[in-house]
mmCIF file of C-alpha atoms in Angstrom:
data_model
loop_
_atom_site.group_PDB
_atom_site.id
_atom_site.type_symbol
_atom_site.label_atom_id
_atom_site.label_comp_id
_atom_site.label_asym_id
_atom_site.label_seq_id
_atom_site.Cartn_x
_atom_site.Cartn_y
_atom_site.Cartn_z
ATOM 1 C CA UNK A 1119 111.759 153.206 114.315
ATOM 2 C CA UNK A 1120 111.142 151.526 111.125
ATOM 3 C CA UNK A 1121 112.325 154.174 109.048
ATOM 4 C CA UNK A 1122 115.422 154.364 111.348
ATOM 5 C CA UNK A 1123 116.148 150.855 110.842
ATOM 6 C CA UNK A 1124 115.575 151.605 107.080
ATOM 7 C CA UNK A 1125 118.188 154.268 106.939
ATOM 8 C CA UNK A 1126 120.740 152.420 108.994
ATOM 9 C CA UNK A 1127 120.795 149.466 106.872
ATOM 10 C CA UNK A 1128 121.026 151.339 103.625
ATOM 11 C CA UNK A 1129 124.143 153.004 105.440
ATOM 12 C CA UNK A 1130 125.319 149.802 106.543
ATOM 13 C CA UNK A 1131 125.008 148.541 102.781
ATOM 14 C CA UNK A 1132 126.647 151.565 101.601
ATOM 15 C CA UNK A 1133 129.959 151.448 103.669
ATOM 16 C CA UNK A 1134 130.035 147.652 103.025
ATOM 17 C CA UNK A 1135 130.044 147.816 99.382
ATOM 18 C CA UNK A 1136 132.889 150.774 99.096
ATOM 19 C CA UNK A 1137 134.519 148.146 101.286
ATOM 20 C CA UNK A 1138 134.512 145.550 98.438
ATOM 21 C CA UNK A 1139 134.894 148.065 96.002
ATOM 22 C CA UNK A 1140 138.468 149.281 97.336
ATOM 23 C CA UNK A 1141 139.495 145.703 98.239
ATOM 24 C CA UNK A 1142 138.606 144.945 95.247
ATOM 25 C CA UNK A 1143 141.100 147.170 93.904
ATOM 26 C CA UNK A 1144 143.351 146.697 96.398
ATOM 27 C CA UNK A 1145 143.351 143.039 95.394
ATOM 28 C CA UNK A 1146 143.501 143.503 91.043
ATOM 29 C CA UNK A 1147 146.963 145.796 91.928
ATOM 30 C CA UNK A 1148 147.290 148.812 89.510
ATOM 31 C CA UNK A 1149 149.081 148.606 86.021
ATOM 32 C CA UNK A 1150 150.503 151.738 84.736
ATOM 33 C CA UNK A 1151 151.559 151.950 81.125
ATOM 34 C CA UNK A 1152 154.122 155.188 80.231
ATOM 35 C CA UNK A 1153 155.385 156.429 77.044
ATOM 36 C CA UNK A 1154 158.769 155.835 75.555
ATOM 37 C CA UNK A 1155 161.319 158.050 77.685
ATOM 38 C CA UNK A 1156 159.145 159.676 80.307
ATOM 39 C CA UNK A 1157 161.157 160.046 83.244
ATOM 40 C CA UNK A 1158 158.538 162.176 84.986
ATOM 41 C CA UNK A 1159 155.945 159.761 84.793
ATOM 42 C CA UNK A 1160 157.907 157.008 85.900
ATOM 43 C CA UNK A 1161 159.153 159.119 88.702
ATOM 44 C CA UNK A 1162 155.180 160.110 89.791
ATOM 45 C CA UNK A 1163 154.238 156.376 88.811
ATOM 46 C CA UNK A 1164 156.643 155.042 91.811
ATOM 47 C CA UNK A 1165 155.311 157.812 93.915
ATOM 48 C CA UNK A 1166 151.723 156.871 93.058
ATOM 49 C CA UNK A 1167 152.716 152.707 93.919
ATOM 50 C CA UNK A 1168 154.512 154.246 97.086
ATOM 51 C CA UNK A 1169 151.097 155.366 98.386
ATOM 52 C CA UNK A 1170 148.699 152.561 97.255
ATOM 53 C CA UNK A 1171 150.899 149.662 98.052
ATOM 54 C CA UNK A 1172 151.751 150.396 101.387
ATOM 55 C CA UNK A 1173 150.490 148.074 103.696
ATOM 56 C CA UNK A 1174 153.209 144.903 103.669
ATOM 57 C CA UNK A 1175 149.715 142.865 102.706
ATOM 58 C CA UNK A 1176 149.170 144.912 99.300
ATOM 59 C CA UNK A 1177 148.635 142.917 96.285
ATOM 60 C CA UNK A 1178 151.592 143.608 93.333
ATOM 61 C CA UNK A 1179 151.247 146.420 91.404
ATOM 62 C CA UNK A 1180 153.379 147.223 88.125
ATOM 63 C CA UNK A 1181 154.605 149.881 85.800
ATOM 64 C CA UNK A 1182 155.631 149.144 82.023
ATOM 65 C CA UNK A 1183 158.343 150.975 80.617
ATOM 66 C CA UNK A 1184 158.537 150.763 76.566
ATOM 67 C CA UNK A 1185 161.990 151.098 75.106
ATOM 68 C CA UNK A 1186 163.293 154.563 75.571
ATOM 69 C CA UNK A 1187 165.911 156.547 77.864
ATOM 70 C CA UNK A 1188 164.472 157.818 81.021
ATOM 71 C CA UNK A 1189 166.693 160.174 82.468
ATOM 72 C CA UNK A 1190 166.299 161.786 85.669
ATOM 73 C CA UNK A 1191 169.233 164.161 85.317
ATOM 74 C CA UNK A 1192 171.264 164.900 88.823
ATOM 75 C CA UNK A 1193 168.127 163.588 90.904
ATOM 76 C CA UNK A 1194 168.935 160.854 93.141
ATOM 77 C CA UNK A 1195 167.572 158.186 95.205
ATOM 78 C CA UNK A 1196 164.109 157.839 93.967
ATOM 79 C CA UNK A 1197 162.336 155.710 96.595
ATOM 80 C CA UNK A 1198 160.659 152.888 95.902
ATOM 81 C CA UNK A 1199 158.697 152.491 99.396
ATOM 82 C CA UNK A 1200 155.739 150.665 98.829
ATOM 83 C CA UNK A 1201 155.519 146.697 98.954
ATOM 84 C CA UNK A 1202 155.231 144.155 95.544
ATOM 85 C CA UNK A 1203 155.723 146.895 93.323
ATOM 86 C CA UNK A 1204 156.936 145.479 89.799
ATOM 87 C CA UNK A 1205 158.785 147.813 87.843
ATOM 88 C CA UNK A 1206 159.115 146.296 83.700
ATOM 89 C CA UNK A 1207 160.984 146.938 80.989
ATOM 90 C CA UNK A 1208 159.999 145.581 77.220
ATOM 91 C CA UNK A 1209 164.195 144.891 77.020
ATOM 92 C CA UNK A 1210 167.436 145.416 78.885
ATOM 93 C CA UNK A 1211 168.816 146.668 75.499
ATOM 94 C CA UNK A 1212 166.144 149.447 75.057
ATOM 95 C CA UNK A 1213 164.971 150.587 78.208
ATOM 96 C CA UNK A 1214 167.562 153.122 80.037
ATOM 97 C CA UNK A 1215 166.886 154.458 83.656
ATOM 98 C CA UNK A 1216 169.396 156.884 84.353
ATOM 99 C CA UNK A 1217 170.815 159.161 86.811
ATOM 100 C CA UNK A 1218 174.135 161.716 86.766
ATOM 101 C CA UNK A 1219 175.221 162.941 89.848
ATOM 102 C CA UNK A 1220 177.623 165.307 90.052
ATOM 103 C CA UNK A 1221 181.367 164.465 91.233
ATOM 104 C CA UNK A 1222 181.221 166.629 94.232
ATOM 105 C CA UNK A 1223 178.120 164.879 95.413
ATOM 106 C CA UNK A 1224 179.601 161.909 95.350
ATOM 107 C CA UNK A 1225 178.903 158.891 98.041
ATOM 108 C CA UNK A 1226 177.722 155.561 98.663
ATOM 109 C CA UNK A 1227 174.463 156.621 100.365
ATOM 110 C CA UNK A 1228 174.010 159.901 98.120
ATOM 111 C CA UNK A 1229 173.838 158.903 95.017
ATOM 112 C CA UNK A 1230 171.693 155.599 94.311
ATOM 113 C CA UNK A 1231 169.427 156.635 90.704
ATOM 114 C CA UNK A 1232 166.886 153.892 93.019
ATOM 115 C CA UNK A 1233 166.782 153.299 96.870
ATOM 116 C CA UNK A 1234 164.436 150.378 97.492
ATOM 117 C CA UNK A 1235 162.795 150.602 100.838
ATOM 118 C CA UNK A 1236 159.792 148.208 100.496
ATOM 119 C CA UNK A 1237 159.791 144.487 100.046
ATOM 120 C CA UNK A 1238 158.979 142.387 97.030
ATOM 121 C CA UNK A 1239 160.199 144.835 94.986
ATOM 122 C CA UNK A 1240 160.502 142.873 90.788
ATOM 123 C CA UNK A 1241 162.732 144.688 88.479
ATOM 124 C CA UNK A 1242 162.817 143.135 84.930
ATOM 125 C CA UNK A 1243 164.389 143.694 81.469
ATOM 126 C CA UNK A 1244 165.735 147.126 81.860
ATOM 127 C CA UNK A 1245 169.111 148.732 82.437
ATOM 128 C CA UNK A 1246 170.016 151.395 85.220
ATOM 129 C CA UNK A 1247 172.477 153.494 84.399
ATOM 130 C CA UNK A 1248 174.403 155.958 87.073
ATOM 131 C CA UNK A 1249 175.958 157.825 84.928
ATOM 132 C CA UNK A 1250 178.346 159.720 87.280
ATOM 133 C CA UNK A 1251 181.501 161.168 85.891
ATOM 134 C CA UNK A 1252 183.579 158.474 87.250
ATOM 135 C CA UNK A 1253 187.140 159.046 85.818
ATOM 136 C CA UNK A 1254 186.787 162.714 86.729
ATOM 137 C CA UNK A 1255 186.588 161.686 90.437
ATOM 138 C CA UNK A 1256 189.838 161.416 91.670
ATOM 139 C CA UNK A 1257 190.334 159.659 94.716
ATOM 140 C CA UNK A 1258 186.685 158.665 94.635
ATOM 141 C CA UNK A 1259 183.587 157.922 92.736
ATOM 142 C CA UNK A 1260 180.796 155.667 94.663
ATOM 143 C CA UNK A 1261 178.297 156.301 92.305
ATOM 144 C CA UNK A 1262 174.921 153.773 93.231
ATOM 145 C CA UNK A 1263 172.616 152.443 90.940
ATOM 146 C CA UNK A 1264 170.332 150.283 93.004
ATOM 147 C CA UNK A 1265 170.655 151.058 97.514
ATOM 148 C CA UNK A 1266 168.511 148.311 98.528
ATOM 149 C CA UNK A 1267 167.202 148.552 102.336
ATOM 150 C CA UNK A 1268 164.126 146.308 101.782
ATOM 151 C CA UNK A 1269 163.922 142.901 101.506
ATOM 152 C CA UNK A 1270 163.257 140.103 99.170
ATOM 153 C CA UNK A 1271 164.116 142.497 96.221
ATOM 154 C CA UNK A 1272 164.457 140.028 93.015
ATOM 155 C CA UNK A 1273 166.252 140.979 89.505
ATOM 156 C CA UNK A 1274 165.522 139.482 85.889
ATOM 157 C CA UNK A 1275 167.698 140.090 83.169
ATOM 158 C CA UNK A 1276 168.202 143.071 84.999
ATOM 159 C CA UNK A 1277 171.989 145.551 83.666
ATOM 160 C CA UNK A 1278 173.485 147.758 86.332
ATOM 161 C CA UNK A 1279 176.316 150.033 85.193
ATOM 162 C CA UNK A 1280 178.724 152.035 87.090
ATOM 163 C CA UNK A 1281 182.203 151.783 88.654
ATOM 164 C CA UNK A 1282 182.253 152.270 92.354
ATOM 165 C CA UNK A 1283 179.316 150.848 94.389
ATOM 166 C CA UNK A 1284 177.405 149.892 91.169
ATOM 167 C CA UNK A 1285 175.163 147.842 93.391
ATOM 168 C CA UNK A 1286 174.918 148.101 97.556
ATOM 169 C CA UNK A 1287 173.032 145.819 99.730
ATOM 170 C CA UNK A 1288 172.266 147.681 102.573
ATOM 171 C CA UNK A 1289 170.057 145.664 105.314
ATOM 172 C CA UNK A 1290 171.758 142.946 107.364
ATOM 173 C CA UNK A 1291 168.663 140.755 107.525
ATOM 174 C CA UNK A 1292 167.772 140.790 104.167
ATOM 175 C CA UNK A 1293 167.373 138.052 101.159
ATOM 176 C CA UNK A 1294 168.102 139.652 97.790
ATOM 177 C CA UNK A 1295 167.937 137.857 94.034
ATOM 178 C CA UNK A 1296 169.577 138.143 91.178
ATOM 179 C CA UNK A 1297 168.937 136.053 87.824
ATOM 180 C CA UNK A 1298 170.116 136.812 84.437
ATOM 181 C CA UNK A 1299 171.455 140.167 85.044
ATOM 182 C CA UNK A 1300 174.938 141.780 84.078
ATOM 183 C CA UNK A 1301 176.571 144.123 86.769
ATOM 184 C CA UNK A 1302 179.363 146.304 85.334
ATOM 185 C CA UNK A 1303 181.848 148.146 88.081
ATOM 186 C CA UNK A 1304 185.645 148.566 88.689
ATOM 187 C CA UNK A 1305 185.767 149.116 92.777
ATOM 188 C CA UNK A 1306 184.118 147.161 95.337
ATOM 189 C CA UNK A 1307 180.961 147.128 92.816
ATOM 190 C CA UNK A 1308 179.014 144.491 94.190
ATOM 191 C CA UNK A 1309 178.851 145.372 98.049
ATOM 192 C CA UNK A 1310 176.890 145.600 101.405
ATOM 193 C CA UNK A 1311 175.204 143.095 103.669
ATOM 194 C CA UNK A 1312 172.542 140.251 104.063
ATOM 195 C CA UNK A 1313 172.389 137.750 101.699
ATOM 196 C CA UNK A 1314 172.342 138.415 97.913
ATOM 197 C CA UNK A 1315 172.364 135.418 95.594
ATOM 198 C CA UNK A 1316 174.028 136.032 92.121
ATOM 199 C CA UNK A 1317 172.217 132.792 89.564
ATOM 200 C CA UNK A 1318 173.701 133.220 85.929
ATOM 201 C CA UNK A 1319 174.848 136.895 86.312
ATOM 202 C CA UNK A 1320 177.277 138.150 83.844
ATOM 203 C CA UNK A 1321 179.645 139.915 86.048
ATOM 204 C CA UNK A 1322 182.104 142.491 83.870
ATOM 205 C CA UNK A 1323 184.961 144.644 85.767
ATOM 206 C CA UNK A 1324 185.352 148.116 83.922
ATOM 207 C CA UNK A 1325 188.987 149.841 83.646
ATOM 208 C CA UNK A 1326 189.901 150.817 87.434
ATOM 209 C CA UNK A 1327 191.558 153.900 85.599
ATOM 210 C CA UNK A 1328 191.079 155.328 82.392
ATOM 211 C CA UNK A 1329 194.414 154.656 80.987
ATOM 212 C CA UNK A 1330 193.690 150.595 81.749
ATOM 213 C CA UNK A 1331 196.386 150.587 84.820
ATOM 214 C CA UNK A 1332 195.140 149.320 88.573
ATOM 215 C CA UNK A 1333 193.183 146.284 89.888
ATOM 216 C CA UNK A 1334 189.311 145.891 89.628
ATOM 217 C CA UNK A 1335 187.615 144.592 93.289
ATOM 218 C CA UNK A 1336 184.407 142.722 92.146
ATOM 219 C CA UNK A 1337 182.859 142.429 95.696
ATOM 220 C CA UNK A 1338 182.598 143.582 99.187
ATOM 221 C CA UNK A 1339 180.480 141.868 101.251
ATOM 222 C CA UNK A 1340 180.105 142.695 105.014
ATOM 223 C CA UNK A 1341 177.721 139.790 106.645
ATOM 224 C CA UNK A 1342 176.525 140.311 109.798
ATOM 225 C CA UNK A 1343 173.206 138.685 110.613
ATOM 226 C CA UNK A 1344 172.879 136.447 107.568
ATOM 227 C CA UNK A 1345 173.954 132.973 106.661
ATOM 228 C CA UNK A 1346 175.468 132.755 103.608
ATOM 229 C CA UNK A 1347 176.543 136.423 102.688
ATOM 230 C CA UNK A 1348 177.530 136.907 99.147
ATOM 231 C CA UNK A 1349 176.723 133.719 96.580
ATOM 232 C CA UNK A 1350 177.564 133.995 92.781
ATOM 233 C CA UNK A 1351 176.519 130.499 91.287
ATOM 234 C CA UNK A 1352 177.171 129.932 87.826
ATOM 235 C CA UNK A 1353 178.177 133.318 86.722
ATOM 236 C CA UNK A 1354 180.485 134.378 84.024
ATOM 237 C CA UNK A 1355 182.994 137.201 84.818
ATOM 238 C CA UNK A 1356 184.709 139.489 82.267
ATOM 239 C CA UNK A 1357 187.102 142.152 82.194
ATOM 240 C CA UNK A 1358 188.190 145.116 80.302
ATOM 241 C CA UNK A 1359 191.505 144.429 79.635
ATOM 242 C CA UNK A 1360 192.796 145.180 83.553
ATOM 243 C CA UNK A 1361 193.549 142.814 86.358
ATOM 244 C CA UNK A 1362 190.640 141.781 89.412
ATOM 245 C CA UNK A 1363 190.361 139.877 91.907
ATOM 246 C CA UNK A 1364 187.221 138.126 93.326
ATOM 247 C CA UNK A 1365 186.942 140.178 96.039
ATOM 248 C CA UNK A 1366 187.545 141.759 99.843
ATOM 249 C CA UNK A 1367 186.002 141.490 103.311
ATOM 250 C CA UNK A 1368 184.597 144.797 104.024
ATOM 251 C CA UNK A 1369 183.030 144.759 108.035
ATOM 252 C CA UNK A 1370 181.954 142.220 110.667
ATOM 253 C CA UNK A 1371 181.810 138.821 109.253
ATOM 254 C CA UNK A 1372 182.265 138.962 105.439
ATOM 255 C CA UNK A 1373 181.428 135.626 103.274
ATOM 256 C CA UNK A 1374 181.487 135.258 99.566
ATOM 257 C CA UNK A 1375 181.902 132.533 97.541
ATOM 258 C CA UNK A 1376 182.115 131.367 93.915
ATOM 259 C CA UNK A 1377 180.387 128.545 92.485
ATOM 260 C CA UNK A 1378 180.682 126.837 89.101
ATOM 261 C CA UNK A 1379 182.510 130.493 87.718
ATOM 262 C CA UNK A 1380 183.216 130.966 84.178
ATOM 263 C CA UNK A 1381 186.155 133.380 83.678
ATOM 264 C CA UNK A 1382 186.353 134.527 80.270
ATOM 265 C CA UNK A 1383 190.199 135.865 80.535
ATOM 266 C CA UNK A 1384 191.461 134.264 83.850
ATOM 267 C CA UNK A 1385 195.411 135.334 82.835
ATOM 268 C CA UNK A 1386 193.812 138.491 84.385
ATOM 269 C CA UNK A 1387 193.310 137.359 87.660
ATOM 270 C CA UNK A 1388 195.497 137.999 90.123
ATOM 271 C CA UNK A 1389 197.157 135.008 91.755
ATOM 272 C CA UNK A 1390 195.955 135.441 95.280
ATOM 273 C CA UNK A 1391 192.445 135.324 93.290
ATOM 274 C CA UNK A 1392 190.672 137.236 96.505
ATOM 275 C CA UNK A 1393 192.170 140.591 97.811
ATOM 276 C CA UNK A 1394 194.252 139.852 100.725
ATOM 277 C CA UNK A 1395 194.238 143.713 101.891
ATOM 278 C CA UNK A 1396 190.890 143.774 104.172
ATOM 279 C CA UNK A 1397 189.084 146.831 105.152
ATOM 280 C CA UNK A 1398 186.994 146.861 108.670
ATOM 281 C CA UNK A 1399 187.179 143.239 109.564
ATOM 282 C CA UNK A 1400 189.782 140.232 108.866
ATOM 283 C CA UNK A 1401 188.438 137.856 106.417
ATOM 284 C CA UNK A 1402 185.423 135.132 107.297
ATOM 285 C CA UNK A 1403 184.538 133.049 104.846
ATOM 286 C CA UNK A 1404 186.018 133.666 100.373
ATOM 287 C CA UNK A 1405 185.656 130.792 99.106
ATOM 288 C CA UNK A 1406 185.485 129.394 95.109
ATOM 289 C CA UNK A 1407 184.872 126.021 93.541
ATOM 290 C CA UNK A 1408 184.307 124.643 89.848
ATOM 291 C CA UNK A 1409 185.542 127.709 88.628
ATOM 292 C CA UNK A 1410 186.151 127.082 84.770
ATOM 293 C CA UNK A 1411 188.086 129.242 81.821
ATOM 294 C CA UNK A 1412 185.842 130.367 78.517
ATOM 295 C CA UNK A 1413 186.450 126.705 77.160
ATOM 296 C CA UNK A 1414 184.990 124.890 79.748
ATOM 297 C CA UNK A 1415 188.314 124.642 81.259
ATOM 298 C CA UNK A 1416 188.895 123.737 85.410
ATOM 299 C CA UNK A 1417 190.912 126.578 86.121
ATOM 300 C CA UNK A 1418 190.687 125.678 89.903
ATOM 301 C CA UNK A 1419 194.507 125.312 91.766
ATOM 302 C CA UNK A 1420 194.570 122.467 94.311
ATOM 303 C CA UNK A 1421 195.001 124.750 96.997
ATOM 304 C CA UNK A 1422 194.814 128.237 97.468
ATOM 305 C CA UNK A 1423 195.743 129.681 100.801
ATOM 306 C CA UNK A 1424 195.382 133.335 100.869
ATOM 307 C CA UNK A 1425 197.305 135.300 104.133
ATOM 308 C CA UNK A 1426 194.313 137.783 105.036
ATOM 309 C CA UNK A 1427 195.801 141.199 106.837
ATOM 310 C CA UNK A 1428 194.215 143.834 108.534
ATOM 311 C CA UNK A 1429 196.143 146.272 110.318
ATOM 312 C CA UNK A 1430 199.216 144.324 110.949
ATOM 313 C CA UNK A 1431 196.902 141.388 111.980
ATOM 314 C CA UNK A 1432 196.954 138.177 109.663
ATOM 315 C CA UNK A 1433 194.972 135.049 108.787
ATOM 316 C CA UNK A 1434 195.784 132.433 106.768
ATOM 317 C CA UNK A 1435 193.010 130.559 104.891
ATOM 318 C CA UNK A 1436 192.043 127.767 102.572
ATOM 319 C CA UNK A 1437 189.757 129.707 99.563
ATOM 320 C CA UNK A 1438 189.349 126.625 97.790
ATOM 321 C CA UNK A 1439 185.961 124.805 98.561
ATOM 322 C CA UNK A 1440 185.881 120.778 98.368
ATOM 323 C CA UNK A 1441 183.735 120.158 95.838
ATOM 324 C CA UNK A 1442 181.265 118.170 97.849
ATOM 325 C CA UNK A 1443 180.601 121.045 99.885
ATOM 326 C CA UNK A 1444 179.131 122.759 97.179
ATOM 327 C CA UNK A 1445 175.653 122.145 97.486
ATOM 328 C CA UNK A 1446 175.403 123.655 100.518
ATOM 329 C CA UNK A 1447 175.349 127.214 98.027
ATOM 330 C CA UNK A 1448 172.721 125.656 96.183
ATOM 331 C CA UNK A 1449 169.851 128.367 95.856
ATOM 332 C CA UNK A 1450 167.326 125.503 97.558
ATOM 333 C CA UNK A 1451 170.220 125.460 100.697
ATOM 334 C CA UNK A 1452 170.885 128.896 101.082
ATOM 335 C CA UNK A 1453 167.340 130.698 101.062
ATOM 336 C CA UNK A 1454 164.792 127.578 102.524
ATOM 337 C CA UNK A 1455 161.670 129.695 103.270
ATOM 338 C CA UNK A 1456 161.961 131.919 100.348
ATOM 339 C CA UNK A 1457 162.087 130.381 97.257
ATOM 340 C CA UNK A 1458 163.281 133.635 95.414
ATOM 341 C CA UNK A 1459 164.034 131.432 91.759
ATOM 342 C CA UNK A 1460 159.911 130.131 91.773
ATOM 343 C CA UNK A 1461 159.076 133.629 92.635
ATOM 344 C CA UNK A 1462 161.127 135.136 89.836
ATOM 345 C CA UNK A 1463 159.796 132.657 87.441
ATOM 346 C CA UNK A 1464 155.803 133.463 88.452
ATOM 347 C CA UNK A 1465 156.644 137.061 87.963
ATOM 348 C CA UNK A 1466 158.401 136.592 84.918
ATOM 349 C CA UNK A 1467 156.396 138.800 82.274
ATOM 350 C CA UNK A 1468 156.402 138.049 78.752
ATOM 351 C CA UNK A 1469 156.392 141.664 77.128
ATOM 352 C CA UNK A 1470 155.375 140.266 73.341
ATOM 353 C CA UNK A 1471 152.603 138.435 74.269
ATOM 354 C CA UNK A 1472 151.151 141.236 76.605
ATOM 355 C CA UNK A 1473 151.382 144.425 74.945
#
């Protein structure tokens, strides 16, 4: 019996330190380093994240990328599925994740270079590139770079650049953040649902045709089970040399609204300043305040009522917010229980002083 109890507590000892052990683990998070350009390993690193950080109670892992082009050719949608996985870049200059679909693939849910599944996913200092064929198109070229259906997804000094779809929300319950990023597109590039909060983007419309002719969309929100829909607080937007507007209401209950807006060549925005032509549902809420020309300059009319249409159905509204309504957009106002700007600034990674 003795000798029995012996063996059982050794056993018992045994299991309960491989217990620590991989909690242990579990707990420290992994860091993967790659070498400059290796789109392989990056691809097998997120696989290899996907696995261990699974469980929705997983401590953050990350994965440094060193200056370099990482190109993953026609592939699309890599999956990042696993929870608090932090993907790094030493610059948004340097570091290139790219994708190239080809035309005849084309589509908003087809062609994403990332589709984010898992929640407190951290991008940081990189670009993503879907480098798509865009003016070879056609009638159409939704070419993805990020398809977000997780949640709490946050962005530092993050570039996105396409045309059509550069960026598409795509959960209705969702919180997404976005801080010190530039977003480059010519057609409905910033689009989907939930509630994605835009804090000092740079926001640049791209030539809706190659000859310079047409009108850029910026967004396309289509808000459903969220409160606030689209936000873009003190952003600056700039154009190449064609004429935009703010944006569209896509489906169900669309909101979007501009705060404190710096427009670096507002003679190029069209005078309705939101498309009036909606698409699924009649406008909810587009609505702008403070907005400001590149010299500091209130560029914002008195009143700006916009006639809304939708298959011979119309709406007029008031797009200009009262300025004491304002801080209702506030990033404190809009997401209360998730303060995404402390997150970003706890996982902010300082690539100098780490290396």
């Amino acid at each position: 019996m003795k000798l029995l109890l012996n063996s059982l507590q050794k056993t018992f000892m045994l299991i309960l330190t491989l217990t620590l052990c991989h909690h242990s683990v579990a707990k420290e998070g992994k860091k993967i380093w790659l070498k400059s350009g290796d789109a392989k390993g990056l691809i097998d690193a997120i696989d290899e994240l996907n696995k261990t950080n699974a469980d929705s109670l997983c401590e953050r892992s990350y994965i440094f990328l060193p200056n370099g082009v990482y190109d993953f050719g026609d592939k699309v949608l890599t999956t990042i599925s696993g929870n608090n996985i932090s993907i790094i870049g030493e610059s948004m200059d340097g570091v290139i994740v790219k994708n190239s679909p080809d035309v005849a693939n084309e589509g908003i849910s087809k062609t994403a270079t990332f589709l984010i599944k898992g929640a407190g996913t951290y991008l940081q200092s990189l670009t993503i590139q879907n480098a798509m064929k865009f003016y070879e198109s056609k009638f159409a070229g939704r070419a993805v770079t990020v398809q977000d259906k997780g949640n709490h997804t946050i962005m530092k000094k993050v570039r996105l650049l396409s045309y059509q779809d550069t960026y598409y929300s795509n959960c209705s319950t969702s919180q997404y953040y976005f801080e010190d990023c530039e977003i480059h597109g010519n057609v409905d590039f910033i689009c989907g649902e939930g509630d994605v909060y835009f804090n000092r983007c740079t926001i640049v419309s791209e030539k809706r045709n190659l000859n310079g002719k047409g009108e850029s969309t910026i967004a396309a929100p289509r808000t459903n089970k969220t409160d606030r829909g689209f936000v873009m607080y003190n952003c600056v937007v700039r154009t190449d040399n064609t004429r935009f507007n703010f944006g569209r209401a896509w489906k169900e209950k669309a909101m979007l609204a501009y705060v404190n807006t710096t427009i670096e060549q507002p003679e190029l925005l069209v005078a309705t300043r939101f498309n009036p032509n909606c698409m699924g549902t009649i406008e909810q809420t587009f609505v702008e305040c403070g907005t400001v020309d590149g010299k500091g300059k209130s560029i914002v009319p008195a009143s700006n009522v916009v006639e809304f249409s939708l298959k011979g159905e119309k709406r007029k509204a008031e797009t200009i917010l009262p300025s004491a309504d304002a801080k209702k957009y506030a990033i404190g106002n809009v997401y209360k229980k998730w303060r995404a700007d402390k997150i970003c600034k706890k996982l902010y990674f300082e690539w100098k002083n780490n290396k």
